[in-house]
Amino acid sequence: MISKCVKIGVVGAGVFGNYHAAKCAANPRHDFIGIFDPDHERVRAAAKKHNTRAFDNLNTLLSGIDALVVASPAMHHGPIAEAALRAGRHVLAEKP
């Protein structure tokens, strides 16, 4: 049986986002596509640290993934998760 490699992205380049990014980068069972955060400096630093791509647009990240980890501030979870679900992506929302 051939299993498809799940393409995953992370939203949030803060403490929780970096935690999830590290787990994504270390897991050989999926393809870590990248991180989105509106803070361009922070997302570039996180992407470099986890050897992945920094995204400056959520929709661009969503277009290239199967699943999304939402690890942004809690007030943004709803709109981000809704956008991902509307795009047909699986979502894990990090709770505060």
JSON list of C-alpha atoms in Angstrom, two decimals, residues 2-67:
[
{"chain": "A", "resi": 2, "resn": "ILE", "atom": "CA", "xyz": [1.33, 3.44, -0.96]},
{"chain": "A", "resi": 3, "resn": "SER", "atom": "CA", "xyz": [0.52, 6.22, 1.47]},
{"chain": "A", "resi": 4, "resn": "LYS", "atom": "CA", "xyz": [0.36, 9.85, 0.42]},
{"chain": "A", "resi": 5, "resn": "CYS", "atom": "CA", "xyz": [2.67, 12.25, 2.21]},
{"chain": "A", "resi": 6, "resn": "VAL", "atom": "CA", "xyz": [0.49, 14.88, 3.91]},
{"chain": "A", "resi": 7, "resn": "LYS", "atom": "CA", "xyz": [1.51, 18.47, 3.14]},
{"chain": "A", "resi": 8, "resn": "ILE", "atom": "CA", "xyz": [1.23, 20.56, 6.29]},
{"chain": "A", "resi": 9, "resn": "GLY", "atom": "CA", "xyz": [1.56, 24.23, 7.17]},
{"chain": "A", "resi": 10, "resn": "VAL", "atom": "CA", "xyz": [1.64, 26.26, 10.38]},
{"chain": "A", "resi": 11, "resn": "VAL", "atom": "CA", "xyz": [0.09, 29.66, 11.10]},
{"chain": "A", "resi": 12, "resn": "GLY", "atom": "CA", "xyz": [1.94, 31.56, 13.79]},
{"chain": "A", "resi": 13, "resn": "ALA", "atom": "CA", "xyz": [5.64, 32.14, 14.32]},
{"chain": "A", "resi": 14, "resn": "GLY", "atom": "CA", "xyz": [5.49, 32.83, 18.04]},
{"chain": "A", "resi": 15, "resn": "VAL", "atom": "CA", "xyz": [6.14, 30.41, 20.89]},
{"chain": "A", "resi": 16, "resn": "PHE", "atom": "CA", "xyz": [3.35, 27.96, 20.03]},
{"chain": "A", "resi": 17, "resn": "GLY", "atom": "CA", "xyz": [3.92, 28.26, 16.28]},
{"chain": "A", "resi": 18, "resn": "ASN", "atom": "CA", "xyz": [7.61, 27.49, 16.68]},
{"chain": "A", "resi": 19, "resn": "TYR", "atom": "CA", "xyz": [6.78, 24.53, 18.91]},
{"chain": "A", "resi": 20, "resn": "HIS", "atom": "CA", "xyz": [4.49, 23.05, 16.24]},
{"chain": "A", "resi": 21, "resn": "ALA", "atom": "CA", "xyz": [6.89, 23.96, 13.44]},
{"chain": "A", "resi": 22, "resn": "ALA", "atom": "CA", "xyz": [9.66, 22.01, 15.19]},
{"chain": "A", "resi": 23, "resn": "LYS", "atom": "CA", "xyz": [7.39, 18.97, 15.46]},
{"chain": "A", "resi": 24, "resn": "CYS", "atom": "CA", "xyz": [6.37, 19.28, 11.80]},
{"chain": "A", "resi": 25, "resn": "ALA", "atom": "CA", "xyz": [9.97, 19.64, 10.65]},
{"chain": "A", "resi": 26, "resn": "ALA", "atom": "CA", "xyz": [11.04, 16.56, 12.62]},
{"chain": "A", "resi": 27, "resn": "ASN", "atom": "CA", "xyz": [8.23, 14.27, 11.48]},
{"chain": "A", "resi": 28, "resn": "PRO", "atom": "CA", "xyz": [9.14, 12.17, 8.41]},
{"chain": "A", "resi": 29, "resn": "ARG", "atom": "CA", "xyz": [5.51, 11.16, 7.80]},
{"chain": "A", "resi": 30, "resn": "HIS", "atom": "CA", "xyz": [4.55, 14.47, 6.24]},
{"chain": "A", "resi": 31, "resn": "ASP", "atom": "CA", "xyz": [5.94, 17.28, 4.12]},
{"chain": "A", "resi": 32, "resn": "PHE", "atom": "CA", "xyz": [6.31, 20.53, 6.08]},
{"chain": "A", "resi": 33, "resn": "ILE", "atom": "CA", "xyz": [5.47, 23.18, 3.46]},
{"chain": "A", "resi": 34, "resn": "GLY", "atom": "CA", "xyz": [5.87, 26.34, 5.51]},
{"chain": "A", "resi": 35, "resn": "ILE", "atom": "CA", "xyz": [4.79, 28.93, 8.04]},
{"chain": "A", "resi": 36, "resn": "PHE", "atom": "CA", "xyz": [2.58, 32.01, 7.73]},
{"chain": "A", "resi": 37, "resn": "ASP", "atom": "CA", "xyz": [2.67, 34.96, 10.11]},
{"chain": "A", "resi": 38, "resn": "PRO", "atom": "CA", "xyz": [1.88, 38.62, 9.37]},
{"chain": "A", "resi": 39, "resn": "ASP", "atom": "CA", "xyz": [5.14, 39.63, 11.09]},
{"chain": "A", "resi": 40, "resn": "HIS", "atom": "CA", "xyz": [7.55, 39.26, 8.16]},
{"chain": "A", "resi": 41, "resn": "GLU", "atom": "CA", "xyz": [10.75, 39.30, 10.21]},
{"chain": "A", "resi": 42, "resn": "ARG", "atom": "CA", "xyz": [9.46, 36.76, 12.69]},
{"chain": "A", "resi": 43, "resn": "VAL", "atom": "CA", "xyz": [8.14, 34.35, 10.05]},
{"chain": "A", "resi": 44, "resn": "ARG", "atom": "CA", "xyz": [11.39, 34.51, 8.06]},
{"chain": "A", "resi": 45, "resn": "ALA", "atom": "CA", "xyz": [13.39, 33.71, 11.21]},
{"chain": "A", "resi": 46, "resn": "ALA", "atom": "CA", "xyz": [11.08, 30.82, 12.11]},
{"chain": "A", "resi": 47, "resn": "ALA", "atom": "CA", "xyz": [11.19, 29.42, 8.57]},
{"chain": "A", "resi": 48, "resn": "LYS", "atom": "CA", "xyz": [14.98, 29.56, 8.55]},
{"chain": "A", "resi": 49, "resn": "LYS", "atom": "CA", "xyz": [15.15, 27.88, 11.96]},
{"chain": "A", "resi": 50, "resn": "HIS", "atom": "CA", "xyz": [12.88, 25.02, 10.82]},
{"chain": "A", "resi": 51, "resn": "ASN", "atom": "CA", "xyz": [14.28, 24.76, 7.29]},
{"chain": "A", "resi": 52, "resn": "THR", "atom": "CA", "xyz": [11.00, 25.58, 5.57]},
{"chain": "A", "resi": 53, "resn": "ARG", "atom": "CA", "xyz": [9.37, 28.37, 3.58]},
{"chain": "A", "resi": 54, "resn": "ALA", "atom": "CA", "xyz": [8.06, 31.65, 5.02]},
{"chain": "A", "resi": 55, "resn": "PHE", "atom": "CA", "xyz": [4.69, 32.74, 3.64]},
{"chain": "A", "resi": 56, "resn": "ASP", "atom": "CA", "xyz": [3.45, 36.33, 3.68]},
{"chain": "A", "resi": 57, "resn": "ASN", "atom": "CA", "xyz": [-0.04, 35.36, 2.52]},
{"chain": "A", "resi": 58, "resn": "LEU", "atom": "CA", "xyz": [-2.34, 32.84, 4.19]},
{"chain": "A", "resi": 59, "resn": "ASN", "atom": "CA", "xyz": [-4.16, 31.94, 0.96]},
{"chain": "A", "resi": 60, "resn": "THR", "atom": "CA", "xyz": [-0.88, 31.12, -0.77]},
{"chain": "A", "resi": 61, "resn": "LEU", "atom": "CA", "xyz": [0.01, 28.72, 2.05]},
{"chain": "A", "resi": 62, "resn": "LEU", "atom": "CA", "xyz": [-3.48, 27.18, 1.98]},
{"chain": "A", "resi": 63, "resn": "SER", "atom": "CA", "xyz": [-3.23, 26.53, -1.75]},
{"chain": "A", "resi": 64, "resn": "GLY", "atom": "CA", "xyz": [-0.26, 24.20, -1.26]},
{"chain": "A", "resi": 65, "resn": "ILE", "atom": "CA", "xyz": [-1.20, 22.14, 1.79]},
{"chain": "A", "resi": 66, "resn": "ASP", "atom": "CA", "xyz": [-3.52, 19.37, 2.95]},
{"chain": "A", "resi": 67, "resn": "ALA", "atom": "CA", "xyz": [-3.59, 20.31, 6.65]}
]
